[in-house]
PDB file of C-alpha atoms in Angstrom:
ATOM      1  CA  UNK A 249      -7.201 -73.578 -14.912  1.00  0.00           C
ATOM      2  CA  UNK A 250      -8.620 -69.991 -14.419  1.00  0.00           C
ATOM      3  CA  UNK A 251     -12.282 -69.704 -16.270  1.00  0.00           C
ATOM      4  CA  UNK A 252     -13.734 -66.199 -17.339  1.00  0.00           C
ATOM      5  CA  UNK A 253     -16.337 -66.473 -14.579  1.00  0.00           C
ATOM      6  CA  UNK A 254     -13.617 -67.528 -12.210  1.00  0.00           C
ATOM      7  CA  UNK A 255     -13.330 -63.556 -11.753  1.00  0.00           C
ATOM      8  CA  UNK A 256     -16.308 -62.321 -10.642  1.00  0.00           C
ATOM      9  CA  UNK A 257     -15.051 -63.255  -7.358  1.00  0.00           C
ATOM     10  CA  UNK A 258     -13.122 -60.116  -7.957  1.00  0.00           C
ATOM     11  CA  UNK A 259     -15.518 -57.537  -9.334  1.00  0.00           C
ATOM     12  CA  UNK A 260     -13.293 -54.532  -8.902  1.00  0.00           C
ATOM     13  CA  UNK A 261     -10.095 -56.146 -10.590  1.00  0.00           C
ATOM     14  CA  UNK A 262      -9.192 -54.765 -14.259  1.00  0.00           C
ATOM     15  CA  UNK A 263      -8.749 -57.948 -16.411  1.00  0.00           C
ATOM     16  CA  UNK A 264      -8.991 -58.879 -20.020  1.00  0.00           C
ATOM     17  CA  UNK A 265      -8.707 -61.676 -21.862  1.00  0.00           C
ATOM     18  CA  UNK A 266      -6.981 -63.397 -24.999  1.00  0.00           C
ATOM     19  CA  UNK A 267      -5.062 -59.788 -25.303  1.00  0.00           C
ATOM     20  CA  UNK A 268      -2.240 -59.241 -27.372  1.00  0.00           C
ATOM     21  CA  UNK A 269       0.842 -58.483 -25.105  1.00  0.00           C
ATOM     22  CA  UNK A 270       2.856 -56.891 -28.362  1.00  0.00           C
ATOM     23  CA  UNK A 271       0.184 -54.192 -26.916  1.00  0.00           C
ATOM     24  CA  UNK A 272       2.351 -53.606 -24.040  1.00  0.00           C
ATOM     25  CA  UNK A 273       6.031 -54.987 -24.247  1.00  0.00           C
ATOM     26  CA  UNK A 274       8.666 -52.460 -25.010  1.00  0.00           C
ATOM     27  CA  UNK A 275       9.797 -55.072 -28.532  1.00  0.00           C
ATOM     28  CA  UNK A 276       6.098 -54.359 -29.828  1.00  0.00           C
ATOM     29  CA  UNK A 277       6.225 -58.256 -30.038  1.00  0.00           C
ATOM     30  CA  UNK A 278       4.264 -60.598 -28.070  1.00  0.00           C
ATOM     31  CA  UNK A 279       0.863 -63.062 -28.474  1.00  0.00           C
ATOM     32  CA  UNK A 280      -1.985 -63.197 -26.427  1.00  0.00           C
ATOM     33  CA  UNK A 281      -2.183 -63.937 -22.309  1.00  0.00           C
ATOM     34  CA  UNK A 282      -5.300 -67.078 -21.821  1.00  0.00           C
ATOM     35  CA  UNK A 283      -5.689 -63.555 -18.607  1.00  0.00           C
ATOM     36  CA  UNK A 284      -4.090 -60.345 -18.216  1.00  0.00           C
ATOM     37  CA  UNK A 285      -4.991 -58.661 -14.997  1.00  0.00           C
ATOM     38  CA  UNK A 286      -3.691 -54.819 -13.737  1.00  0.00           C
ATOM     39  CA  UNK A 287      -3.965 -55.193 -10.451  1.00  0.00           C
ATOM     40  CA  UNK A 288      -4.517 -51.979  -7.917  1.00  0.00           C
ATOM     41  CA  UNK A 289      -3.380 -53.152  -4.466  1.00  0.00           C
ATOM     42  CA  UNK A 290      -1.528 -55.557  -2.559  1.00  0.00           C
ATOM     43  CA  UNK A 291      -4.451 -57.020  -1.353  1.00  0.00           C
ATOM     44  CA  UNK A 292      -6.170 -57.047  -5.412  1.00  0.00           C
ATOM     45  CA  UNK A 293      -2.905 -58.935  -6.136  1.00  0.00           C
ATOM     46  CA  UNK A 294      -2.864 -61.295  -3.084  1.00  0.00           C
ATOM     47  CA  UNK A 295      -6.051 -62.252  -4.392  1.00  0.00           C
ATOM     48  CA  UNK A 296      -5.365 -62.750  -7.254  1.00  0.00           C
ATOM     49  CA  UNK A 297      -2.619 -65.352  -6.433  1.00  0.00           C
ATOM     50  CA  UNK A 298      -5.042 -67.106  -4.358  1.00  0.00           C
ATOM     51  CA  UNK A 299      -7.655 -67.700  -6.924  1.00  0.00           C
ATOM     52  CA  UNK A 300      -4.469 -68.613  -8.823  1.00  0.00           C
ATOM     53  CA  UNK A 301      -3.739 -71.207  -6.605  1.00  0.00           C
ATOM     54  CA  UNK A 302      -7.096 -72.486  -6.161  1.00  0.00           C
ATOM     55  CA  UNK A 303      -7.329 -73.407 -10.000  1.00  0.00           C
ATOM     56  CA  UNK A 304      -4.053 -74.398 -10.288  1.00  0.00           C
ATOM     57  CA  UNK A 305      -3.270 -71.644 -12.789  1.00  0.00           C
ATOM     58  CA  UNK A 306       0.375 -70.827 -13.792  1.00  0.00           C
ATOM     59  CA  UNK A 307       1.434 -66.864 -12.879  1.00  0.00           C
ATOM     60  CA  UNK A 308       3.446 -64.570 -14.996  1.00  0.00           C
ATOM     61  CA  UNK A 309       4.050 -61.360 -13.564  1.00  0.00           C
ATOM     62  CA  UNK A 310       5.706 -58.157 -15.376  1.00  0.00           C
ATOM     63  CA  UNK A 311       6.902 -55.312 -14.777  1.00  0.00           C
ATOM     64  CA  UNK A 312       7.464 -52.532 -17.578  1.00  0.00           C
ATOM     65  CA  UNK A 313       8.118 -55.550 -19.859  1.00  0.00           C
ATOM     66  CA  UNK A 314      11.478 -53.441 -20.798  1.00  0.00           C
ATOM     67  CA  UNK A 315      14.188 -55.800 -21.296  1.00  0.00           C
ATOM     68  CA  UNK A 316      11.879 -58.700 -22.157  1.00  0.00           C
ATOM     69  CA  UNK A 317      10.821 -60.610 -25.280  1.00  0.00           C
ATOM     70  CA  UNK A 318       7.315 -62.751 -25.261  1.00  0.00           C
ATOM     71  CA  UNK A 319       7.311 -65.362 -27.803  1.00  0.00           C
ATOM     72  CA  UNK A 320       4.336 -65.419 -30.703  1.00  0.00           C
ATOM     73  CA  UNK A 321       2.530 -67.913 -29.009  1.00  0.00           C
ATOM     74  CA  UNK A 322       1.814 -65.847 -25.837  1.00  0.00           C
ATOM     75  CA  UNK A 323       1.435 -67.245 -22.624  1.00  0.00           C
ATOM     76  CA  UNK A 324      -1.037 -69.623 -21.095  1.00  0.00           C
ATOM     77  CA  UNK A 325      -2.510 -68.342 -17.780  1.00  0.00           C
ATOM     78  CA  UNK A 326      -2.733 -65.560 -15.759  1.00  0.00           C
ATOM     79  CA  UNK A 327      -0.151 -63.059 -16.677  1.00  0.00           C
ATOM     80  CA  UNK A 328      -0.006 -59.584 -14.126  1.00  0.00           C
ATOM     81  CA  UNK A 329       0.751 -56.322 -15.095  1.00  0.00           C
ATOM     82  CA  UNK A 330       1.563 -54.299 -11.519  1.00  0.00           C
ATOM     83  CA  UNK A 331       1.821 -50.942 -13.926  1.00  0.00           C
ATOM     84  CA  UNK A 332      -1.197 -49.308 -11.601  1.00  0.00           C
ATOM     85  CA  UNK A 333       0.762 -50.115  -7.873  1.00  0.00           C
ATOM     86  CA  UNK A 334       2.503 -47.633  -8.438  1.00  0.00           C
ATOM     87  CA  UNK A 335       2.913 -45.100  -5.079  1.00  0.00           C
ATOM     88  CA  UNK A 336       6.258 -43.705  -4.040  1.00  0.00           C
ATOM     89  CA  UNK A 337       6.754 -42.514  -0.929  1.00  0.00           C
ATOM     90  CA  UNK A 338       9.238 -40.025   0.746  1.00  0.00           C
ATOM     91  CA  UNK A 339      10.769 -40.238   4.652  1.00  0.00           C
ATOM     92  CA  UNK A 340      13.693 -38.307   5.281  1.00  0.00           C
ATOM     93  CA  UNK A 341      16.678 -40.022   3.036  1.00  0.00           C
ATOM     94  CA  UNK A 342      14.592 -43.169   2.045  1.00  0.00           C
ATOM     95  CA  UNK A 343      12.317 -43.690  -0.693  1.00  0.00           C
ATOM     96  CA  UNK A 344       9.645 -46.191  -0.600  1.00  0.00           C
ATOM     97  CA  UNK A 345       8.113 -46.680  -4.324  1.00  0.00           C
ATOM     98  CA  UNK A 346       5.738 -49.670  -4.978  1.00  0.00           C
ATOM     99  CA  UNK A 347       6.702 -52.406  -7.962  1.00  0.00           C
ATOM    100  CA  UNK A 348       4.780 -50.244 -10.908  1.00  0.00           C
ATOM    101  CA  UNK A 349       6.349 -47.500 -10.414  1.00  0.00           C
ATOM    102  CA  UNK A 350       8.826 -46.311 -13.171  1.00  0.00           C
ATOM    103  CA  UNK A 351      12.331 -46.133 -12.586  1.00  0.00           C
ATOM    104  CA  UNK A 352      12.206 -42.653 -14.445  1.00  0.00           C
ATOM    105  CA  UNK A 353       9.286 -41.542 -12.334  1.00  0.00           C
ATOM    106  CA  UNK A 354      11.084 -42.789  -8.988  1.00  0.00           C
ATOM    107  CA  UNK A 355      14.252 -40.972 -10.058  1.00  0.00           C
ATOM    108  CA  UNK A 356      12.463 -37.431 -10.430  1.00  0.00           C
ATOM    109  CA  UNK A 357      10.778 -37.563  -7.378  1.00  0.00           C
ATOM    110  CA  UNK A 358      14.648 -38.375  -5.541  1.00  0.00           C
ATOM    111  CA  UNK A 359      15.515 -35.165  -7.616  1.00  0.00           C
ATOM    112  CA  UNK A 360      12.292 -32.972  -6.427  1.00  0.00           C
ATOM    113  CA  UNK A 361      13.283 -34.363  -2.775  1.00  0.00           C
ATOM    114  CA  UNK A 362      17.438 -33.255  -3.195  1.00  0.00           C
ATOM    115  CA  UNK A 363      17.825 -37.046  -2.789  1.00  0.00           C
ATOM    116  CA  UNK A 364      21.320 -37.892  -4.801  1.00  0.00           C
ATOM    117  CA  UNK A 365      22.891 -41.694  -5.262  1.00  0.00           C
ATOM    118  CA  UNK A 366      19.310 -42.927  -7.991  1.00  0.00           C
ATOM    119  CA  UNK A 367      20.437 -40.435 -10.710  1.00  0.00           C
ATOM    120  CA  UNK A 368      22.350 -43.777 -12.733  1.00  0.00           C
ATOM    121  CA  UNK A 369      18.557 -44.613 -13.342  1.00  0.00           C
ATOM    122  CA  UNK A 370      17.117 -41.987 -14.780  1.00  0.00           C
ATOM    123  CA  UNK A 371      16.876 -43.378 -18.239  1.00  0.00           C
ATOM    124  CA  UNK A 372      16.412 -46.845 -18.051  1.00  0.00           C
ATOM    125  CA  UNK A 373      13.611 -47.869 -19.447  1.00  0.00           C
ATOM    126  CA  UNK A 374      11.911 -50.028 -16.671  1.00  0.00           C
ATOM    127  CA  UNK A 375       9.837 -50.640 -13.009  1.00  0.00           C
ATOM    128  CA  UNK A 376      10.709 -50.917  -9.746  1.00  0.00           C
ATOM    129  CA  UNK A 377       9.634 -54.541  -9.710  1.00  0.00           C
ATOM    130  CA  UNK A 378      11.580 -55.091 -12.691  1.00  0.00           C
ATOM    131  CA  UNK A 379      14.920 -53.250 -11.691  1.00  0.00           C
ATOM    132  CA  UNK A 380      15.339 -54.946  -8.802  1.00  0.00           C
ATOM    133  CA  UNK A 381      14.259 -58.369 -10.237  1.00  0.00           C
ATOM    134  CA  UNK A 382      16.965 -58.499 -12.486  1.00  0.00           C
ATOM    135  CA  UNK A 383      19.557 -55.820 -10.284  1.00  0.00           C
ATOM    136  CA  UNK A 384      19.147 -53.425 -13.360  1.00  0.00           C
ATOM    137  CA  UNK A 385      22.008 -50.610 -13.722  1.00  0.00           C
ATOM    138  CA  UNK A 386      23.508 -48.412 -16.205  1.00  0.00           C
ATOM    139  CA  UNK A 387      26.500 -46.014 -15.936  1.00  0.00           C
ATOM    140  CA  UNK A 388      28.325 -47.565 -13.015  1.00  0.00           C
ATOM    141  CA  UNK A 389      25.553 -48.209 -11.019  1.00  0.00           C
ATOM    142  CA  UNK A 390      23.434 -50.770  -9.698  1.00  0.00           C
ATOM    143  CA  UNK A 391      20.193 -50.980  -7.539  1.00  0.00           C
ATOM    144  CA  UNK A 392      21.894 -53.136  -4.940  1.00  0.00           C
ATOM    145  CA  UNK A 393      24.106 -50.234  -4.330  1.00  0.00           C
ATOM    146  CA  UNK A 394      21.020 -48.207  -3.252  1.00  0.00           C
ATOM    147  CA  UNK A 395      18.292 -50.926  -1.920  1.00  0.00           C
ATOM    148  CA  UNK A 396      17.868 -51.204   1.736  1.00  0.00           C
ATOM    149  CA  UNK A 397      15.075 -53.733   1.640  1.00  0.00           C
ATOM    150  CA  UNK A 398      12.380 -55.121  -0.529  1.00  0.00           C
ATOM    151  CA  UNK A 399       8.994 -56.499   0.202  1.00  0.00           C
ATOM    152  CA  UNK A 400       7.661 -59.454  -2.404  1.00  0.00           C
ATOM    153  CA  UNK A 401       5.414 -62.191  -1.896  1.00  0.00           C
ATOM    154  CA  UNK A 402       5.877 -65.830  -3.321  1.00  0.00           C
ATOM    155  CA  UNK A 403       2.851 -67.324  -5.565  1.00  0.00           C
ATOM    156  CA  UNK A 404       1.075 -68.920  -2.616  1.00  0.00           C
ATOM    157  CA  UNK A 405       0.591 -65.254  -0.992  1.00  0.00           C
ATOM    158  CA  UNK A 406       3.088 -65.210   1.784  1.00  0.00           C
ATOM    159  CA  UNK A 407       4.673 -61.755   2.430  1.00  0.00           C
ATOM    160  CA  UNK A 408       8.394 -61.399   2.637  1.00  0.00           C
ATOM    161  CA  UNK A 409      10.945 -58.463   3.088  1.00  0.00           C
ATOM    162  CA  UNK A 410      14.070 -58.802   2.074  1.00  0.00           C
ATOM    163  CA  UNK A 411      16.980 -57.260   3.285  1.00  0.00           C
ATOM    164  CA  UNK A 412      20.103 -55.623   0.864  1.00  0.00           C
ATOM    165  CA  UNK A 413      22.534 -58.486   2.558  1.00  0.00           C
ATOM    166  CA  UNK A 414      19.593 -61.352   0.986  1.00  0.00           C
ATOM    167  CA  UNK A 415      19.522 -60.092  -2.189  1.00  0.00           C
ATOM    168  CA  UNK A 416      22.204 -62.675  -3.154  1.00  0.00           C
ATOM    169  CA  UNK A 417      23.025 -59.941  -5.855  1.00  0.00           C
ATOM    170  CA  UNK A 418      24.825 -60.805  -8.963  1.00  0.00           C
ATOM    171  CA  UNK A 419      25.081 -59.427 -12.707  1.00  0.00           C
ATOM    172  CA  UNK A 420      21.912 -58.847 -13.505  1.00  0.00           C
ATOM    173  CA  UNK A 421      20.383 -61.467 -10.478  1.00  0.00           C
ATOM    174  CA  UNK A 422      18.552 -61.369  -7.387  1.00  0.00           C
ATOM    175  CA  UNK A 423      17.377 -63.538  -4.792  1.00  0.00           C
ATOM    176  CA  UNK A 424      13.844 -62.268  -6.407  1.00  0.00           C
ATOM    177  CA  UNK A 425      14.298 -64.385  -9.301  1.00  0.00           C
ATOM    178  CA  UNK A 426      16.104 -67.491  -7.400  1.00  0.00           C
ATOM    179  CA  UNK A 427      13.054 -67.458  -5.275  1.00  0.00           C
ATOM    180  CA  UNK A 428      10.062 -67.106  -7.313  1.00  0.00           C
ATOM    181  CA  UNK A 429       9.028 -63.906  -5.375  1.00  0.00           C
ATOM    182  CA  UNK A 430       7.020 -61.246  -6.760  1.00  0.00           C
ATOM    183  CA  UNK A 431       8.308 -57.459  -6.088  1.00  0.00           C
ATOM    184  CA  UNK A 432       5.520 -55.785  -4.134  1.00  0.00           C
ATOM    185  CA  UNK A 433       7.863 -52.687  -2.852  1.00  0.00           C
ATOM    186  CA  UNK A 434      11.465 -51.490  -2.380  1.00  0.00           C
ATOM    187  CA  UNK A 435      13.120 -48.676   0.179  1.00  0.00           C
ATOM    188  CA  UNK A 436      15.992 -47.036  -1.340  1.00  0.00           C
ATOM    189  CA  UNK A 437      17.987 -44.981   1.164  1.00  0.00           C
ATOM    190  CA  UNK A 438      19.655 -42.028  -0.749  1.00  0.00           C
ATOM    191  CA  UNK A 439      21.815 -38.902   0.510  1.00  0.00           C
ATOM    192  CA  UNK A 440      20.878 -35.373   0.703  1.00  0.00           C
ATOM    193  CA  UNK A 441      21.909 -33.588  -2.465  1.00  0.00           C
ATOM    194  CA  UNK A 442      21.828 -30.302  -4.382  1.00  0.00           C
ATOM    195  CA  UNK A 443      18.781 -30.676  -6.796  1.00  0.00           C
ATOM    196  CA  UNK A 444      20.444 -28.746  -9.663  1.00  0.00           C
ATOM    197  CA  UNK A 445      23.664 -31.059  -9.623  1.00  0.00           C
ATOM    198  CA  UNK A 446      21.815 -33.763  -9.383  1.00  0.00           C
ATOM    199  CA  UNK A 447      19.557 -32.770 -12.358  1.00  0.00           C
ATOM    200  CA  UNK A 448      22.464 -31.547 -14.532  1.00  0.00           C
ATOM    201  CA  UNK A 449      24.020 -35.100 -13.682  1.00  0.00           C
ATOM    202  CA  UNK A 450      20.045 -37.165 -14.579  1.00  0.00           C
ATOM    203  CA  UNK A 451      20.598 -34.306 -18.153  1.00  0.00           C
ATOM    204  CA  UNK A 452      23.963 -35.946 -18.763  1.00  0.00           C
ATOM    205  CA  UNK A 453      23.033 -39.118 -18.739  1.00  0.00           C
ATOM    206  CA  UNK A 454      20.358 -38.996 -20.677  1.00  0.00           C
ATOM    207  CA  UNK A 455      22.160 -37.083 -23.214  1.00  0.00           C
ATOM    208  CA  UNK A 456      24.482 -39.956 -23.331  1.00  0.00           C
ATOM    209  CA  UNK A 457      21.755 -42.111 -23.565  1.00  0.00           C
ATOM    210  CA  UNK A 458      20.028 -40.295 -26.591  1.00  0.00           C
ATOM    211  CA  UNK A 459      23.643 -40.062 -28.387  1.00  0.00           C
ATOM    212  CA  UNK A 460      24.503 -43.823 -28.035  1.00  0.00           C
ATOM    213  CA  UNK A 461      21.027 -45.613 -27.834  1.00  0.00           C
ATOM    214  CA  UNK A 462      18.681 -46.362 -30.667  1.00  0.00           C
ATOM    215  CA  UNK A 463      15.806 -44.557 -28.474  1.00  0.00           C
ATOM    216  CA  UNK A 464      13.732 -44.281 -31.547  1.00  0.00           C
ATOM    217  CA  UNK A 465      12.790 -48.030 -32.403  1.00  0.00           C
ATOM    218  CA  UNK A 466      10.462 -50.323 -30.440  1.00  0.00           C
ATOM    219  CA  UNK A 467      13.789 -52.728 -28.810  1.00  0.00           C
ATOM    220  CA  UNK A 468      14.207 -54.913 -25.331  1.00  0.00           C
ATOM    221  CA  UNK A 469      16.699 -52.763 -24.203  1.00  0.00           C
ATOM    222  CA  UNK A 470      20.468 -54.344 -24.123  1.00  0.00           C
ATOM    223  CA  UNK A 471      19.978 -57.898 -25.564  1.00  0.00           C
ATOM    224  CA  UNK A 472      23.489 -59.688 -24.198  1.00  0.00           C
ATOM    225  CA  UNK A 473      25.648 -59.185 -20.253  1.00  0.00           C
ATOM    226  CA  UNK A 474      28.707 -57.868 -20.871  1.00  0.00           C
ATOM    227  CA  UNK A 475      31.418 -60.482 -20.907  1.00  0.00           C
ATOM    228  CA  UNK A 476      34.021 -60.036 -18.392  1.00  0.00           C
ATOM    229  CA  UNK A 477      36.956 -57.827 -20.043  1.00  0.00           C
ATOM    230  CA  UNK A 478      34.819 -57.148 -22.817  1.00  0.00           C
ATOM    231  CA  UNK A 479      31.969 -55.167 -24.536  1.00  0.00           C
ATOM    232  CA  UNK A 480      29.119 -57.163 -26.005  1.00  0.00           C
ATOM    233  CA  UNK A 481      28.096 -54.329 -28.785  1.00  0.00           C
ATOM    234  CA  UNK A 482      32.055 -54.042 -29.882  1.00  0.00           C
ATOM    235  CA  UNK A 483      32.004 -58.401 -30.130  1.00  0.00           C
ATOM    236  CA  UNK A 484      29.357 -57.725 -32.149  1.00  0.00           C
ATOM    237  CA  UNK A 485      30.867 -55.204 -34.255  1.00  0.00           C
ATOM    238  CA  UNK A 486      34.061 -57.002 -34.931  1.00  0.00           C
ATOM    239  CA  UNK A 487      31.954 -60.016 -36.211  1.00  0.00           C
ATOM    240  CA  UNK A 488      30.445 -58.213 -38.401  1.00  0.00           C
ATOM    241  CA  UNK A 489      26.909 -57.863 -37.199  1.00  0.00           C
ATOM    242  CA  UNK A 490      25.678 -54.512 -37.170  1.00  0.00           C
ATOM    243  CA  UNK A 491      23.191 -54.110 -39.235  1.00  0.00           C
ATOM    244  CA  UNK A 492      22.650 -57.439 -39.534  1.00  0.00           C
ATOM    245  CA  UNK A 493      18.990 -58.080 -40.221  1.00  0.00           C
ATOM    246  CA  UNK A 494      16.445 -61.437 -39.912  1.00  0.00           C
ATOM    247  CA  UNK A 495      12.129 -60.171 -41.031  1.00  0.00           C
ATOM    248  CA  UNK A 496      11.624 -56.584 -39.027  1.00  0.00           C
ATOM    249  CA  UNK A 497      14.396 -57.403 -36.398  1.00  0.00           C
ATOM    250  CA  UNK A 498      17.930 -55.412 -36.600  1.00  0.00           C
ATOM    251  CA  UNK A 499      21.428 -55.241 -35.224  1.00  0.00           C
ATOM    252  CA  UNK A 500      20.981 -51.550 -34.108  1.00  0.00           C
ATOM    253  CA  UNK A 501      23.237 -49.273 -36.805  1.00  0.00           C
ATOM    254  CA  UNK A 502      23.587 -47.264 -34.158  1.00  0.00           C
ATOM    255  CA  UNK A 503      24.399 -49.616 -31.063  1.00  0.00           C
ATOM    256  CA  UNK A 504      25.522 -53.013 -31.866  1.00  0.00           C
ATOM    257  CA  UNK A 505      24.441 -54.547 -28.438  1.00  0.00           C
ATOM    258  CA  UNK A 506      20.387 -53.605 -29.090  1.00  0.00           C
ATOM    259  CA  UNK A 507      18.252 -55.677 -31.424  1.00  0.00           C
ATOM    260  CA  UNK A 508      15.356 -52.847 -32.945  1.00  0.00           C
ATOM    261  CA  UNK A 509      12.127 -53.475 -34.433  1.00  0.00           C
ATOM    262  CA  UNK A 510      12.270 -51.287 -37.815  1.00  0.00           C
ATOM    263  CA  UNK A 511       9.791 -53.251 -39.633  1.00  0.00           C
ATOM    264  CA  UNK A 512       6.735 -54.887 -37.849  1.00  0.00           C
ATOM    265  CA  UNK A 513       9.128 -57.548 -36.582  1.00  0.00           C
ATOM    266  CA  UNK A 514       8.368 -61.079 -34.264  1.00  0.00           C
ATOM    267  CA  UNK A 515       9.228 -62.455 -31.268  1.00  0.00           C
ATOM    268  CA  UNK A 516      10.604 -65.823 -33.562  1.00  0.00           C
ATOM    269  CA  UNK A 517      12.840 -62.939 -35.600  1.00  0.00           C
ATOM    270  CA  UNK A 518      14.501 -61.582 -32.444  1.00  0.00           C
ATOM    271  CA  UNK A 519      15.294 -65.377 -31.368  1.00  0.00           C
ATOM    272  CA  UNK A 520      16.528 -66.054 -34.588  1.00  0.00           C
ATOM    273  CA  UNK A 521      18.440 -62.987 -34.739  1.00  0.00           C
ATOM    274  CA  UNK A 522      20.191 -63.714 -31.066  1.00  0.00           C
ATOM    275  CA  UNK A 523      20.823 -66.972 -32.200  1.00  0.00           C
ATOM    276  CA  UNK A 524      22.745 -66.121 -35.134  1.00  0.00           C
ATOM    277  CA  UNK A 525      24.764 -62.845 -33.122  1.00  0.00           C
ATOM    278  CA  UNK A 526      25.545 -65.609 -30.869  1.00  0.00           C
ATOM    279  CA  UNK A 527      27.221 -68.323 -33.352  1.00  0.00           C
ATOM    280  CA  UNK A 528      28.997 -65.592 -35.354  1.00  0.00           C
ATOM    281  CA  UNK A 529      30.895 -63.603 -32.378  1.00  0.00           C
ATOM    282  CA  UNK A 530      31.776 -67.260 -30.655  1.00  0.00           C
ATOM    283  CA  UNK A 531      33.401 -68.081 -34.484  1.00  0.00           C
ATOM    284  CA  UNK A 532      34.931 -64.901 -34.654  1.00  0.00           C
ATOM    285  CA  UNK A 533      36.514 -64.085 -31.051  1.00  0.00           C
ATOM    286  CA  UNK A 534      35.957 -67.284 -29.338  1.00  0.00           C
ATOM    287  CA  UNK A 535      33.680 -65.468 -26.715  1.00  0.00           C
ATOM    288  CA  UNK A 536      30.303 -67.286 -25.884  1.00  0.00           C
ATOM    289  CA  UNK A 537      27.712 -64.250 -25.768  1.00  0.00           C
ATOM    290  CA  UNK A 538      24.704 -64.878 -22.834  1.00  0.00           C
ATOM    291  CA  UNK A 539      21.240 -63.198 -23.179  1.00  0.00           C
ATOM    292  CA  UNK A 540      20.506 -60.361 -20.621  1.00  0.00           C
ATOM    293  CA  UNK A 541      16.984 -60.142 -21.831  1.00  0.00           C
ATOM    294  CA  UNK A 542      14.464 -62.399 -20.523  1.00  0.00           C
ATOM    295  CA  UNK A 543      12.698 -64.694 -23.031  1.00  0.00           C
ATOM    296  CA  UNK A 544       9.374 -66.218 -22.090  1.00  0.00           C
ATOM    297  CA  UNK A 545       6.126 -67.428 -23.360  1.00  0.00           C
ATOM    298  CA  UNK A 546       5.438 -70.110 -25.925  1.00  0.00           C
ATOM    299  CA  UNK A 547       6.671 -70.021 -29.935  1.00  0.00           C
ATOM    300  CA  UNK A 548       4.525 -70.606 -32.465  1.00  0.00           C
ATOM    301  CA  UNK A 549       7.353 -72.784 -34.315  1.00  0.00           C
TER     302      UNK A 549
END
């Protein structure tokens, strides 16, 4: 395992250690990382997998830590934040942004560049690393509608790219997660647009966002995929969930498919909370709800 001096081989590297992740995660919940480094550059990061490697150190990377939940008990290892690679770059219809950067961020600069076909991600709350991770979308659309390729590297340091055909793209899946692969860049190839339509159409959404989403609590974003035929937040309505409360946690009064922390709540309270939103829809529709948020780290229970 990793040892504080095990980092001087890296003298330039931003690290810390025993810190809080609730610091950081989009729930406000989350114990301590054992090391929690912000790397700069792919070559800061390749490095850091090697020294990894070397001390036989398990890796957690994140990206925005958006639709996530880290248990109480933190997590042991190195844990990497790629918040600070974070360049996005512009050649003709293509946009080339590096895993930090935000999805909001990226979407403005396709809107400064009368680049149309990102707008759908204007509001969601997450990276680039992230999105394509986990194939995020909102409002009909999807990054593997817009991806051309993707360059990751697995934990011993090999480079990959990825085409949009080896994405193996599903619901909320990528080949990025079947793989093990951390998200180092991704090219998006957009069409020319008119940047007023296309901000009038990023204003919409948002809008709709603002009006339907409980934007003003800490949350992890949509807790549960949408069954097929159905709506996850309606399920969870008809049970009789909203509202529904377990310590600081809440069924969002205002969207039933996002879990809110109103109260200084825990990583154990959202669990619990998912747990019970789960038993009560299956008892009252029949319909087994599945987590879209990622839950990692270790519980304190």
């Amino acid at each position: 395992m990793l040892k504080k001096s095990d980092f001087e081989k890296l003298p330039d590297l931003e690290v810390k250690f025993d810190e809080a992740l609730a610091k950081y995660t989009y729930t406000k919940v989350g114990g301590p990382a054992d090391f929690l480094a912000f790397p700069y550059s792919i070559q800061e990061l390749t490095d850091l997998t090697n020294l990894a490697k070397e001390t036989n150190t398990p890796i957690t990377v994140l990206g925005n830590a958006s639709n996530l939940i880290v248990r109480d008990g933190g997590i042991r290892g190195l844990v990497i934040l790629l918040e600070k690679m974070n360049q996005v770059k512009i050649a003709g219809y293509t946009i080339e942004a590096q895993a930090g950067a935000t999805l909001k961020e990226v979407t403005q600069i396709a809107q400064q560049n009368a680049l149309t076909g990102f707008e759908f991600a204007c509001g969601i709350p997450g990276s680039i690393g992230g999105a394509v991770f986990m194939n995020a979308g909102a409002y009909n659309g999807e990054i593997s509608q817009v991806l051309a390729s993707c360059k990751a590297i697995d934990l011993e340091g090999n480079l990959t790219t990825l085409s949009n055909t080896q994405m193996n793209w599903g619901y909320r899946h990528s080949a990025i997660r079947d793989q093990n692969l951390i998200v180092l860049s991704a090219k998006f190839e957009l069409q020319a647009g008119d940047p007023q339509q296309i901000q009038n159409e990023m204003n919409r959404l948002n809008a709709l966002r603002a009006d339907k989403q409980p934007l003003e609590y800490p949350s992890c974003g949509s807790v549960f995929k949408r069954p097929a035929g159905h709506f996850a937040g309606r399920l969870i309505q008809e049970a009789g969930c909203q509202g529904l409360r377990i310590g600081g946690i809440e069924v969002s009064k205002k969207h039933a498919g996002f879990m809110v922390n109103v109260a200084n709540g825990t990583a154990t309270d959202y669990e619990q909370l998912i747990a019970q939103v789960i038993e009560r829809v299956y008892e009252h529709s029949g319909i087994l709800l599945e987590p879209e948020v990622r839950i990692i780290g270790e519980s304190l229970l």
